[in-house]
Amino acid sequence: MRPLLVTLAALYIAALSAPAVYADTPSQFMQRPKQVTVFVAKKVVTMDPAIPEATAVAVADGKILSVGSLEDLKPWLTRYPHTIDRSFANKVIYPGFIEPHGHPFLGGTTLTRPPLTYLPLPSPYGPPFPGVKTKEAAMAKLKEYSGAMPDPTELLVAWGYDISATGSAPNRQLLDQISTTRPIVVWDSSEHNTFANSAALKAFDINAGNAKGVLGVGLSPNGELSGEFYGVPASTLLLTPVMKELLTPEQSLRNFQYISDLGQQNGITTMSELDLGALDFEKERALFQKYVTSPIITQRIVAVLNGPGLLQEHGSGAADKAKEFAASSTDTLIFRGIKFFSDDAYLSNTMMVQDPSYTDWHEGVIFNKTPQDFADAMRPFWDAGLHIHVHSNGTIGNDFTTEALQILQDSKPRFDHRFTFEHYGLSSSMNVRKLKQLGAVASVNPSYVYARSHIQKDSLGSDRASTATRLGSLVREGVVTSMHSDSPVAPPFPLHHVWFAVTRGELYSHTTEAPAEKVSPYQALRMVTIDAAYTLGVEDKVGSIEPGKFADFAVLDADPQTVSPSAIKDIKVHATVLSGKTTLTSETRKPRPLF
């Protein structure tokens, strides 16, 4: 027995002196602090239920060291050099807000195009665009944009035309009245639909022959292209050559900065790209890698890859390619997850709605013939253990997605798969329950109601337009839920999301929509912090103020949990902190040199 005890003691001593070995790379672990910065605030709201509030947070090497009071931090402060930063002494610190479904690449591109939006469109650098309220006003504004361009053959791409609000879409004949020499492309507010004049169709060599069989391409009665491209496949046909001409690397970086600055001014420190590879995987990756190396970045980015595109380019190797992307992740650019589409868009009423249909009884667009077909398309990524996100809007779209997930679970059961319903516009109470049973999570777009209920009621009926984004139902069933803007579909305004979740208020009609779906301020704030992080699969890195996580904070003038619910959306963001580095919102009111 004694030799065994001696051997065990020797092994124990050796283990104490040997370097630790972990499955993860050592660079992911904090090193001994060389310098500690302590941020002192009126209140630090951690979103950690064990220590929900504090007054100080210690940061070292870009990560959180400890949280509590200055007295609580003494075990660290007596050992390591430190400074006390009291610049936020009268402010409230929250975990940096998280945008779990955004589009910095295409979103930044659209927001910097000449606008045709129906609703006011904010700008990080000046007053908002007021909006145009009719098709005639939109065409007049388009003619104004065209007239200001000296070269009559230069491409004009305008963004934000609102089909639902104006009642109808432009076609080739209408756009030809603006110009017969200038290629004109109008991109709608949902990002899913585009419209072109004859000059654009000619310039990009799109005709009835090479567009044949592409879902959503509009045809006139004589069989010619109508200039209307409805849905992702059709719009991609037009936008692929358009973007190649429109986007230089330098312009793309400026577009990123535009949407990044808008997000920073609203407290966002983690932004997602929910469709990387929609146009070109490697070029988009290179642009993101370039952007996140800038010394003035204010967000880290989580990029989700376009699943159909991976399958088209890599076939049976698509899942391995996704893992290759994941392996190239850094602290500021994280590749995680795969994106698919079930049905089309909410804003343009092209999603699929079950009986009763739209009030005018038109049909929407579904991208798979059956749930089995949909499940088969996603199966390579499911079987590889990857996180799948599905753009799913209408009642039929959500039912299709639910049935496809059931098929995948039946064929290969998975735990903690985080299969995410993105947008989750129109749903039934029983569909919500099914999400819980299948282990899915939901990332919803509250702007469907708070900005658009007064628009969508005419086509959906008052009840469905009001109950879109069933936040209360999801919470009551125990489904992890986050909120997003899908920017540029809506502005990246997390505090607007929280305000809506608490009040169910509509910004423009000033009505209260489906008040039974309200949630508490704390639950709403989880949806833009820790639950948003969970939805993206990065809850170990961001989303709460806990030791070891990145020191990413939103610094607010007031606490959304203690002000009047109606005042939540008006709380000012004073600054953001990314990996311990402070950026005041006043610093991002005009473009800065990226490098």
Coordinates of C-alpha atoms in Angstrom, one line a residue:
M1 CA 0.0 0.0 0.0
R2 CA 2.8 2.4 0.9
P3 CA 4.4 2.3 -2.6
L4 CA 1.0 3.1 -4.1
L5 CA 0.6 6.1 -1.8
V6 CA 4.1 7.4 -2.6
T7 CA 3.3 7.0 -6.3
L8 CA 0.0 8.9 -6.0
A9 CA 1.7 11.7 -4.0
A10 CA 4.4 12.0 -6.6
L11 CA 1.8 12.2 -9.4
Y12 CA -0.2 14.9 -7.4
I13 CA 2.9 17.0 -6.9
A14 CA 3.8 16.7 -10.6
A15 CA 0.3 17.7 -11.6
L16 CA 0.5 20.8 -9.5
S17 CA 3.8 21.9 -11.1
A18 CA 2.9 20.9 -14.7
P19 CA 1.1 23.3 -17.1
A20 CA -2.6 22.6 -17.5
V21 CA -3.8 20.9 -20.6
Y22 CA -7.3 21.7 -22.0
A23 CA -9.2 20.7 -25.0
D24 CA -9.4 24.4 -26.0
T25 CA -6.3 26.3 -27.1
P26 CA -4.5 28.1 -24.2
S27 CA -5.0 31.5 -25.9
Q28 CA -8.7 31.3 -25.0
F29 CA -7.8 31.6 -21.3
M30 CA -6.9 34.7 -19.4
Q31 CA -3.3 35.3 -18.4
R32 CA -2.0 36.8 -15.2
P33 CA -3.1 40.4 -15.2
K34 CA -0.5 43.1 -15.9
Q35 CA -2.9 45.9 -15.4
V36 CA -6.5 46.0 -14.2
T37 CA -9.1 48.7 -15.0
V38 CA -12.1 49.0 -12.7
F39 CA -15.2 50.6 -14.2
V40 CA -17.3 52.2 -11.4
A41 CA -21.0 52.9 -12.1
K42 CA -24.2 53.9 -10.3
K43 CA -25.3 50.4 -11.1
V44 CA -23.9 47.4 -13.0
V45 CA -26.7 45.1 -14.2
T46 CA -25.0 41.8 -14.9
M47 CA -27.8 39.5 -16.2
D48 CA -26.3 36.9 -14.0
P49 CA -29.1 35.8 -11.6
A50 CA -26.6 34.9 -8.8
I51 CA -25.2 38.5 -8.7
P52 CA -27.8 40.5 -10.5
E53 CA -26.4 44.0 -9.6
A54 CA -23.1 45.5 -8.7
T55 CA -21.3 48.9 -8.6
A56 CA -17.9 48.0 -10.1
V57 CA -16.5 45.6 -12.7
A58 CA -12.8 44.8 -13.0
V59 CA -11.3 44.2 -16.5
A60 CA -7.9 42.9 -17.6
D61 CA -6.7 42.1 -21.1
G62 CA -10.1 42.7 -22.6
K63 CA -12.0 40.3 -20.3
I64 CA -14.0 40.5 -17.1
L65 CA -11.9 39.7 -14.0
S66 CA -14.4 40.3 -11.2
V67 CA -17.7 42.0 -10.5
G68 CA -19.1 43.4 -7.3
S69 CA -18.3 46.5 -5.2
L70 CA -14.9 48.1 -4.8
E71 CA -14.6 46.2 -1.5
D72 CA -15.5 42.9 -3.2
L73 CA -12.7 43.5 -5.8
K74 CA -10.0 43.9 -3.1
P75 CA -8.6 40.3 -3.5
W76 CA -7.6 41.4 -7.1
L77 CA -6.8 45.0 -6.5
T78 CA -4.3 44.3 -3.7
R79 CA -2.3 42.0 -5.9
Y80 CA -2.2 43.7 -9.3
P81 CA -1.6 47.2 -10.6
H82 CA -4.9 48.9 -11.3
T83 CA -6.7 52.1 -12.2
I84 CA -10.2 53.2 -11.2
D85 CA -12.3 54.6 -14.1
R86 CA -15.1 56.8 -12.7
S87 CA -16.2 58.2 -16.0
F88 CA -19.4 56.1 -15.7
A89 CA -20.1 56.9 -12.0
N90 CA -23.5 58.4 -12.8
K91 CA -24.4 55.8 -15.5
V92 CA -25.8 52.3 -15.7
I93 CA -23.8 49.5 -17.2
Y94 CA -25.4 46.6 -18.9
P95 CA -23.9 43.8 -20.9
G96 CA -23.3 45.0 -24.4
F97 CA -26.5 44.6 -26.5
I98 CA -26.5 41.8 -29.0
E99 CA -28.0 41.9 -32.5
P100 CA -28.7 38.2 -33.1
H101 CA -30.0 38.6 -36.7
G102 CA -28.5 41.4 -38.8
H103 CA -26.8 41.9 -42.1
P104 CA -23.7 44.1 -41.9
F105 CA -22.8 43.2 -45.5
L106 CA -26.0 43.6 -47.4
G107 CA -27.6 45.7 -44.7
G108 CA -24.8 48.2 -44.8
T109 CA -25.1 48.2 -48.6
T110 CA -28.8 48.9 -48.7
L111 CA -28.7 51.6 -46.0
T112 CA -26.2 53.6 -47.9
R113 CA -28.3 53.5 -51.1
P114 CA -30.7 56.4 -52.1
P115 CA -33.7 55.6 -49.9
L116 CA -37.3 55.0 -50.8
T117 CA -38.6 53.9 -47.4
Y118 CA -42.2 54.5 -46.3
L119 CA -41.2 54.8 -42.7
P120 CA -38.6 57.3 -41.4
L121 CA -35.1 55.9 -41.9
P122 CA -32.4 56.8 -39.3
S123 CA -28.9 57.7 -40.1
P124 CA -25.9 57.6 -37.8
Y125 CA -24.5 60.8 -39.3
G126 CA -27.5 63.1 -39.5
P127 CA -31.3 63.5 -39.5
P128 CA -33.5 60.6 -40.7
F129 CA -34.9 60.3 -44.2
P130 CA -38.6 61.2 -43.7
G131 CA -40.1 58.5 -45.9
V132 CA -42.3 58.6 -49.0
K133 CA -45.9 57.6 -48.6
T134 CA -47.2 56.6 -52.1
K135 CA -45.9 54.9 -55.2
E136 CA -46.1 58.2 -57.0
A137 CA -44.0 59.9 -54.4
A138 CA -41.5 57.1 -54.5
M139 CA -41.2 57.4 -58.3
A140 CA -40.8 61.1 -58.0
K141 CA -38.0 60.7 -55.5
L142 CA -36.4 58.1 -57.8
K143 CA -36.6 60.5 -60.7
E144 CA -34.9 63.1 -58.5
Y145 CA -32.1 60.7 -57.7
S146 CA -31.6 59.9 -61.3
G147 CA -31.6 63.6 -62.4
A148 CA -28.8 64.4 -59.9
M149 CA -26.5 61.8 -61.6
P150 CA -24.5 63.4 -64.5
D151 CA -23.8 60.2 -66.4
P152 CA -27.1 59.0 -67.9
T153 CA -25.8 55.4 -68.1
E154 CA -24.6 55.1 -64.5
L155 CA -26.3 52.4 -62.4
L156 CA -28.8 53.6 -59.9
V157 CA -29.8 51.3 -57.0
A158 CA -32.4 52.6 -54.6
W159 CA -33.5 50.8 -51.5
G160 CA -36.5 50.5 -49.2
Y161 CA -39.6 50.6 -51.4
D162 CA -42.5 49.3 -49.3
I163 CA -44.9 47.1 -51.3
S164 CA -47.3 46.6 -48.4
A165 CA -47.6 50.3 -47.5
T166 CA -47.9 51.6 -51.0
G167 CA -50.2 48.9 -52.2
S168 CA -48.3 47.7 -55.3
A169 CA -44.8 47.2 -56.8
P170 CA -43.0 49.0 -59.6
N171 CA -42.4 47.0 -62.8
R172 CA -40.2 47.5 -65.9
Q173 CA -42.6 49.8 -67.7
L174 CA -43.0 52.1 -64.8
L175 CA -39.2 52.3 -64.2
D176 CA -38.6 52.9 -67.9
Q177 CA -40.5 56.2 -67.4
I178 CA -37.7 57.3 -65.1
S179 CA -35.0 56.5 -67.7
T180 CA -34.4 54.3 -70.7
T181 CA -30.7 54.7 -70.7
R182 CA -29.8 54.4 -67.0
P183 CA -29.9 50.9 -65.4
I184 CA -32.3 51.3 -62.4
V185 CA -32.8 48.7 -59.7
V186 CA -35.2 49.2 -56.9
W187 CA -34.7 47.0 -53.8
D188 CA -37.7 46.6 -51.5
S189 CA -37.7 47.1 -47.7
S190 CA -37.8 43.3 -47.0
E191 CA -34.5 42.8 -49.0
H192 CA -36.2 39.8 -50.7
N193 CA -37.7 41.6 -53.8
T194 CA -36.1 43.7 -56.5
F195 CA -37.4 45.5 -59.6
A196 CA -35.5 46.6 -62.7
N197 CA -36.0 48.7 -65.8
S198 CA -35.2 47.6 -69.4
A199 CA -31.8 49.2 -69.3
A200 CA -30.8 47.2 -66.2
L201 CA -32.1 43.9 -67.7
K202 CA -30.0 44.6 -70.8
A203 CA -26.9 45.7 -68.8
F204 CA -26.9 42.6 -66.7
D205 CA -27.9 40.2 -69.5
I206 CA -31.0 38.9 -67.9
N207 CA -33.7 37.7 -70.2
A208 CA -36.6 35.2 -70.4
G209 CA -34.2 32.5 -71.5
N210 CA -31.6 32.5 -68.7
A211 CA -34.2 33.4 -66.1
K212 CA -36.5 30.5 -67.1
G213 CA -37.3 28.2 -64.1
V214 CA -36.0 30.6 -61.5
L215 CA -38.7 30.8 -58.8
G216 CA -40.2 34.3 -58.5
V217 CA -39.2 35.9 -61.8
G218 CA -42.1 37.9 -63.1
L219 CA -43.3 37.5 -66.7
S220 CA -45.6 39.7 -68.7
P221 CA -48.6 38.2 -70.6
N222 CA -46.5 38.0 -73.8
G223 CA -43.8 36.0 -72.0
E224 CA -41.2 38.8 -71.6
L225 CA -39.6 39.7 -68.2
S226 CA -41.8 42.1 -66.3
G227 CA -38.8 43.5 -64.3
E228 CA -40.2 42.0 -61.1
F229 CA -38.0 39.6 -59.0
Y230 CA -39.9 38.2 -56.0
G231 CA -38.1 36.2 -53.4
V232 CA -34.5 35.2 -52.7
P233 CA -33.8 33.0 -55.8
A234 CA -35.2 35.6 -58.2
S235 CA -33.6 38.6 -56.5
T236 CA -30.2 36.8 -56.3
L237 CA -30.3 36.4 -60.1
L238 CA -30.5 40.2 -60.4
L239 CA -28.4 41.2 -57.4
T240 CA -25.4 39.1 -58.1
P241 CA -24.2 41.0 -61.1
V242 CA -25.5 44.3 -59.6
M243 CA -23.4 43.9 -56.5
K244 CA -20.3 43.0 -58.4
E245 CA -20.5 46.4 -60.2
L246 CA -21.6 48.3 -57.1
L247 CA -19.3 47.1 -54.4
T248 CA -15.6 47.8 -54.3
P249 CA -13.8 46.6 -51.2
E250 CA -13.3 50.2 -50.1
Q251 CA -17.0 50.9 -50.5
S252 CA -18.0 47.8 -48.6
L253 CA -15.8 48.8 -45.7
R254 CA -17.5 52.2 -45.6
N255 CA -20.9 50.4 -45.7
F256 CA -19.9 48.3 -42.7
Q257 CA -18.9 51.3 -40.8
Y258 CA -22.2 53.0 -41.5
I259 CA -24.3 50.2 -39.9
S260 CA -21.7 49.6 -37.2
D261 CA -21.8 53.2 -36.1
L262 CA -25.6 53.1 -36.0
G263 CA -25.4 50.0 -33.9
Q264 CA -22.8 51.5 -31.5
Q265 CA -25.1 54.5 -30.9
N266 CA -27.7 52.1 -29.8
G267 CA -25.5 50.0 -27.4
I268 CA -24.7 47.0 -29.7
T269 CA -21.4 45.3 -29.1
T270 CA -22.0 42.0 -30.8
M271 CA -23.5 42.1 -34.3
S272 CA -24.4 39.0 -36.4
E273 CA -24.2 38.4 -40.2
L274 CA -27.0 35.9 -40.8
D275 CA -26.3 35.1 -44.4
L276 CA -22.6 35.2 -45.1
G277 CA -22.0 33.8 -48.6
A278 CA -25.2 35.1 -50.1
L279 CA -23.1 36.4 -53.0
D280 CA -19.5 35.1 -52.5
F281 CA -18.2 33.2 -49.5
E282 CA -14.5 33.9 -49.8
K283 CA -14.8 37.6 -50.8
E284 CA -17.3 38.3 -48.0
R285 CA -15.1 36.5 -45.5
A286 CA -12.1 38.6 -46.6
L287 CA -14.1 41.8 -46.2
F288 CA -15.2 40.9 -42.7
Q289 CA -11.6 39.9 -41.8
K290 CA -10.4 43.2 -43.0
Y291 CA -13.1 45.1 -41.2
V292 CA -12.5 43.5 -37.8
T293 CA -8.8 44.3 -37.8
S294 CA -9.6 48.1 -37.8
P295 CA -8.5 49.8 -34.6
I296 CA -11.9 51.6 -34.4
I297 CA -14.3 48.7 -34.6
T298 CA -17.0 48.8 -31.9
Q299 CA -18.6 45.3 -32.4
R300 CA -17.5 41.7 -32.7
I301 CA -19.3 39.8 -35.4
V302 CA -20.9 36.3 -35.4
A303 CA -21.3 35.1 -39.0
V304 CA -23.8 32.4 -40.0
L305 CA -23.2 30.8 -43.4
N306 CA -25.7 30.4 -46.2
G307 CA -26.6 26.7 -46.3
P308 CA -27.9 26.4 -49.8
G309 CA -24.9 28.2 -51.2
L310 CA -22.5 25.8 -49.3
L311 CA -24.3 22.8 -50.7
Q312 CA -24.2 24.2 -54.2
E313 CA -20.5 24.9 -54.1
H314 CA -19.2 22.0 -52.0
G315 CA -21.8 19.2 -52.3
S316 CA -21.1 16.4 -49.8
G317 CA -18.3 18.5 -48.4
A318 CA -20.5 21.4 -47.3
A319 CA -20.5 20.5 -43.6
D320 CA -16.7 20.1 -43.6
K321 CA -16.4 23.5 -45.3
A322 CA -18.6 25.0 -42.5
K323 CA -16.3 23.5 -39.9
E324 CA -13.3 25.0 -41.8
F325 CA -14.9 28.4 -41.5
A326 CA -15.5 27.8 -37.7
A327 CA -11.9 26.9 -37.2
S328 CA -10.7 30.2 -38.6
S329 CA -12.7 32.2 -35.9
T330 CA -11.1 34.9 -33.9
D331 CA -12.3 36.9 -30.9
T332 CA -13.8 39.5 -33.2
L333 CA -15.0 37.4 -36.1
I334 CA -16.8 34.1 -35.1
F335 CA -18.1 31.7 -37.7
R336 CA -21.0 29.6 -36.2
G337 CA -24.1 28.2 -37.7
I338 CA -25.9 27.6 -41.0
K339 CA -28.8 29.6 -42.5
F340 CA -31.7 28.2 -44.5
F341 CA -35.0 29.7 -45.8
S342 CA -38.5 28.3 -45.3
D343 CA -40.8 30.9 -46.8
D344 CA -40.4 34.5 -48.0
A345 CA -40.9 37.9 -46.4
Y346 CA -43.2 39.4 -43.9
L347 CA -42.9 43.0 -45.0
S348 CA -43.9 42.4 -48.6
N349 CA -46.6 39.9 -47.8
T350 CA -44.8 37.2 -49.7
M351 CA -44.6 34.7 -46.8
M352 CA -46.9 31.7 -46.8
V353 CA -50.1 32.1 -44.7
Q354 CA -52.4 29.2 -44.0
D355 CA -56.2 29.4 -44.2
P356 CA -57.6 32.0 -44.0
S357 CA -55.1 33.4 -46.4
Y358 CA -54.4 37.1 -47.0
T359 CA -57.4 39.3 -47.1
D360 CA -57.1 39.6 -50.9
W361 CA -56.4 35.8 -51.0
H362 CA -53.1 36.0 -52.9
E363 CA -50.4 33.3 -52.3
G364 CA -47.0 33.7 -50.9
V365 CA -43.7 31.9 -51.6
I366 CA -42.4 28.7 -50.0
F367 CA -39.0 27.4 -51.0
N368 CA -39.5 23.7 -50.5
K369 CA -42.2 21.4 -51.9
T370 CA -42.6 19.4 -48.7
P371 CA -41.2 19.4 -45.1
Q372 CA -39.4 16.2 -46.0
D373 CA -37.6 18.0 -48.9
F374 CA -36.7 20.7 -46.5
A375 CA -35.4 18.3 -43.9
D376 CA -33.3 16.5 -46.5
A377 CA -31.7 19.8 -47.6
M378 CA -30.7 20.5 -44.0
R379 CA -29.7 17.0 -43.1
P380 CA -25.9 17.2 -43.9
F381 CA -25.5 20.0 -41.4
W382 CA -27.8 18.5 -38.8
D383 CA -26.0 15.2 -39.0
A384 CA -22.7 17.0 -38.6
G385 CA -23.9 18.5 -35.3
L386 CA -24.0 22.1 -36.7
H387 CA -26.3 24.9 -35.4
I388 CA -29.1 25.6 -38.0
H389 CA -31.0 28.9 -38.3
V390 CA -34.1 29.0 -40.5
H391 CA -35.7 32.2 -41.9
S392 CA -39.4 31.3 -41.2
N393 CA -42.2 33.9 -41.3
G394 CA -45.7 32.9 -42.1
T395 CA -47.9 30.3 -40.4
I396 CA -47.3 27.8 -43.2
G397 CA -43.6 28.6 -43.2
N398 CA -43.4 28.0 -39.4
D399 CA -45.3 24.8 -39.7
F400 CA -43.1 23.6 -42.5
T401 CA -40.0 24.4 -40.4
T402 CA -41.5 22.7 -37.4
E403 CA -42.3 19.5 -39.3
A404 CA -38.8 19.5 -40.9
L405 CA -37.2 19.7 -37.5
Q406 CA -39.4 16.9 -36.3
I407 CA -38.2 14.7 -39.2
L408 CA -34.6 15.5 -38.4
Q409 CA -35.0 14.7 -34.7
D410 CA -36.7 11.5 -35.5
S411 CA -33.9 10.4 -37.8
K412 CA -31.0 11.6 -35.5
P413 CA -32.0 12.9 -32.1
R414 CA -29.9 15.8 -30.8
F415 CA -29.8 17.6 -27.5
D416 CA -28.9 21.3 -27.2
H417 CA -29.0 21.7 -31.0
R418 CA -30.3 25.3 -30.7
F419 CA -32.2 25.0 -34.0
T420 CA -33.4 28.6 -34.4
F421 CA -36.6 29.9 -35.9
E422 CA -35.6 33.3 -37.3
H423 CA -38.3 36.1 -37.3
Y424 CA -41.1 33.7 -36.4
G425 CA -43.7 36.2 -37.6
L426 CA -47.1 34.5 -37.7
S427 CA -47.5 31.4 -35.5
S428 CA -50.2 29.5 -33.6
S429 CA -50.3 28.8 -29.9
M430 CA -49.7 25.1 -30.5
N431 CA -46.7 25.8 -32.8
V432 CA -45.1 27.6 -29.9
R433 CA -45.6 24.6 -27.7
K434 CA -44.1 22.4 -30.4
L435 CA -40.9 24.5 -30.5
K436 CA -40.5 23.7 -26.8
Q437 CA -41.0 20.0 -27.3
L438 CA -38.5 19.9 -30.1
G439 CA -35.8 21.9 -28.2
A440 CA -35.8 24.8 -30.7
V441 CA -35.2 28.5 -29.8
A442 CA -36.7 31.6 -31.4
S443 CA -35.2 34.9 -32.6
V444 CA -38.1 37.2 -33.3
N445 CA -38.4 40.6 -35.1
P446 CA -40.5 42.9 -32.9
S447 CA -40.7 45.6 -35.6
Y448 CA -43.2 43.5 -37.4
V449 CA -45.7 44.8 -34.8
Y450 CA -44.2 48.0 -33.3
A451 CA -43.5 49.6 -36.7
R452 CA -45.8 47.8 -39.0
S453 CA -49.0 46.7 -37.4
H454 CA -50.9 49.6 -38.8
I455 CA -49.6 48.7 -42.3
Q456 CA -50.1 44.9 -42.2
K457 CA -53.6 44.8 -40.7
D458 CA -55.1 45.5 -44.1
S459 CA -53.6 42.4 -45.7
L460 CA -53.4 40.0 -42.6
G461 CA -56.4 41.1 -40.5
S462 CA -56.1 42.9 -37.2
D463 CA -55.7 39.8 -35.0
R464 CA -52.8 38.3 -36.9
A465 CA -51.0 41.6 -37.4
S466 CA -51.3 42.2 -33.7
T467 CA -50.2 38.8 -32.5
A468 CA -47.1 38.5 -34.7
T469 CA -44.0 37.9 -32.5
R470 CA -45.7 36.0 -29.7
L471 CA -43.2 36.9 -27.0
G472 CA -45.3 36.2 -24.0
S473 CA -46.4 32.8 -25.3
L474 CA -42.8 31.8 -26.1
V475 CA -41.6 32.8 -22.6
R476 CA -44.5 31.0 -20.9
E477 CA -43.7 27.8 -22.7
G478 CA -40.0 28.1 -21.7
V479 CA -38.7 28.7 -25.2
V480 CA -35.4 30.6 -25.2
T481 CA -36.2 33.8 -27.1
S482 CA -34.2 36.7 -28.4
M483 CA -35.1 39.8 -30.4
H484 CA -33.5 41.3 -33.5
S485 CA -33.9 44.0 -36.1
D486 CA -32.9 42.1 -39.3
S487 CA -31.3 45.4 -40.2
P488 CA -31.9 47.0 -42.6
V489 CA -35.5 45.6 -42.3
A490 CA -35.7 47.7 -39.1
P491 CA -33.2 49.9 -37.4
P492 CA -30.8 48.2 -34.9
F493 CA -32.5 49.7 -31.8
P494 CA -32.4 47.2 -28.9
L495 CA -34.1 49.5 -26.5
H496 CA -37.0 49.9 -28.9
H497 CA -37.3 46.2 -28.9
V498 CA -37.4 46.1 -25.1
W499 CA -39.9 48.9 -25.0
F500 CA -42.2 47.0 -27.3
A501 CA -41.9 43.7 -25.5
V502 CA -42.9 45.4 -22.2
T503 CA -45.7 47.7 -23.6
R504 CA -46.7 46.0 -26.9
G505 CA -46.9 49.6 -28.2
E506 CA -47.2 50.6 -31.9
L507 CA -45.0 53.5 -32.8
Y508 CA -47.2 55.1 -35.4
S509 CA -50.8 54.2 -34.5
H510 CA -50.1 54.6 -30.8
T511 CA -52.2 51.5 -30.1
T512 CA -51.4 48.5 -27.8
E513 CA -51.2 45.3 -29.8
A514 CA -52.0 41.9 -28.1
P515 CA -51.3 43.0 -24.6
A516 CA -51.4 39.4 -23.3
E517 CA -48.1 38.9 -25.1
K518 CA -46.2 41.5 -22.9
V519 CA -43.2 40.3 -20.9
S520 CA -41.4 41.9 -17.9
P521 CA -38.5 44.4 -18.4
Y522 CA -36.0 41.8 -17.1
Q523 CA -37.2 39.2 -19.5
A524 CA -37.1 41.6 -22.4
L525 CA -33.6 42.7 -21.5
R526 CA -32.5 39.0 -21.5
M527 CA -33.7 38.9 -25.1
V528 CA -31.1 41.4 -26.2
T529 CA -28.3 40.2 -24.0
I530 CA -27.8 36.7 -22.6
D531 CA -30.6 35.0 -24.5
A532 CA -29.5 36.6 -27.7
A533 CA -26.0 35.3 -27.0
Y534 CA -27.5 31.8 -26.4
T535 CA -29.4 32.0 -29.7
L536 CA -26.1 32.6 -31.5
G537 CA -24.2 30.0 -29.5
V538 CA -21.8 32.5 -28.0
E539 CA -23.1 32.7 -24.4
D540 CA -19.8 31.6 -23.1
K541 CA -18.2 34.8 -24.5
V542 CA -20.8 37.6 -24.2
G543 CA -24.3 38.4 -23.0
S544 CA -23.7 38.8 -19.3
I545 CA -21.2 40.5 -17.0
E546 CA -19.4 37.5 -15.5
P547 CA -15.7 36.7 -14.9
G548 CA -13.9 35.3 -18.0
K549 CA -16.3 36.8 -20.6
F550 CA -15.3 39.6 -22.9
A551 CA -15.6 43.1 -21.3
D552 CA -18.4 44.3 -23.6
F553 CA -20.7 46.8 -22.1
A554 CA -23.6 49.2 -23.0
V555 CA -23.4 52.4 -20.8
L556 CA -26.9 53.9 -20.4
D557 CA -28.2 57.1 -18.8
A558 CA -30.9 55.2 -17.0
D559 CA -31.9 51.7 -16.1
P560 CA -34.7 50.2 -18.4
Q561 CA -35.9 48.1 -15.4
T562 CA -36.7 51.1 -13.2
V563 CA -38.0 53.9 -15.6
S564 CA -41.6 54.1 -16.7
P565 CA -42.1 51.4 -19.4
S566 CA -43.1 54.1 -21.9
A567 CA -39.7 55.8 -21.4
I568 CA -37.5 52.7 -22.2
K569 CA -37.1 53.5 -25.9
D570 CA -35.9 57.0 -25.1
I571 CA -33.0 56.1 -22.8
K572 CA -29.8 57.5 -24.2
V573 CA -26.8 55.3 -24.8
H574 CA -23.8 57.1 -23.5
A575 CA -21.0 54.8 -24.6
T576 CA -20.1 51.2 -25.5
V577 CA -17.1 49.2 -24.3
L578 CA -15.6 46.5 -26.4
S579 CA -13.0 44.3 -24.8
G580 CA -12.4 47.0 -22.3
K581 CA -12.0 49.8 -24.8
T582 CA -14.5 52.7 -24.5
T583 CA -16.2 54.4 -27.4
L584 CA -18.5 57.3 -26.7
T585 CA -21.6 57.6 -28.9
S586 CA -20.5 61.2 -29.6
E587 CA -17.4 59.7 -31.4
T588 CA -19.4 57.9 -34.0
R589 CA -21.6 60.7 -35.2
K590 CA -19.4 61.1 -38.3
P591 CA -17.3 58.6 -40.3
R592 CA -13.8 58.0 -39.0
P593 CA -10.8 56.7 -40.9
L594 CA -10.9 52.9 -40.5
F595 CA -7.2 52.4 -40.8

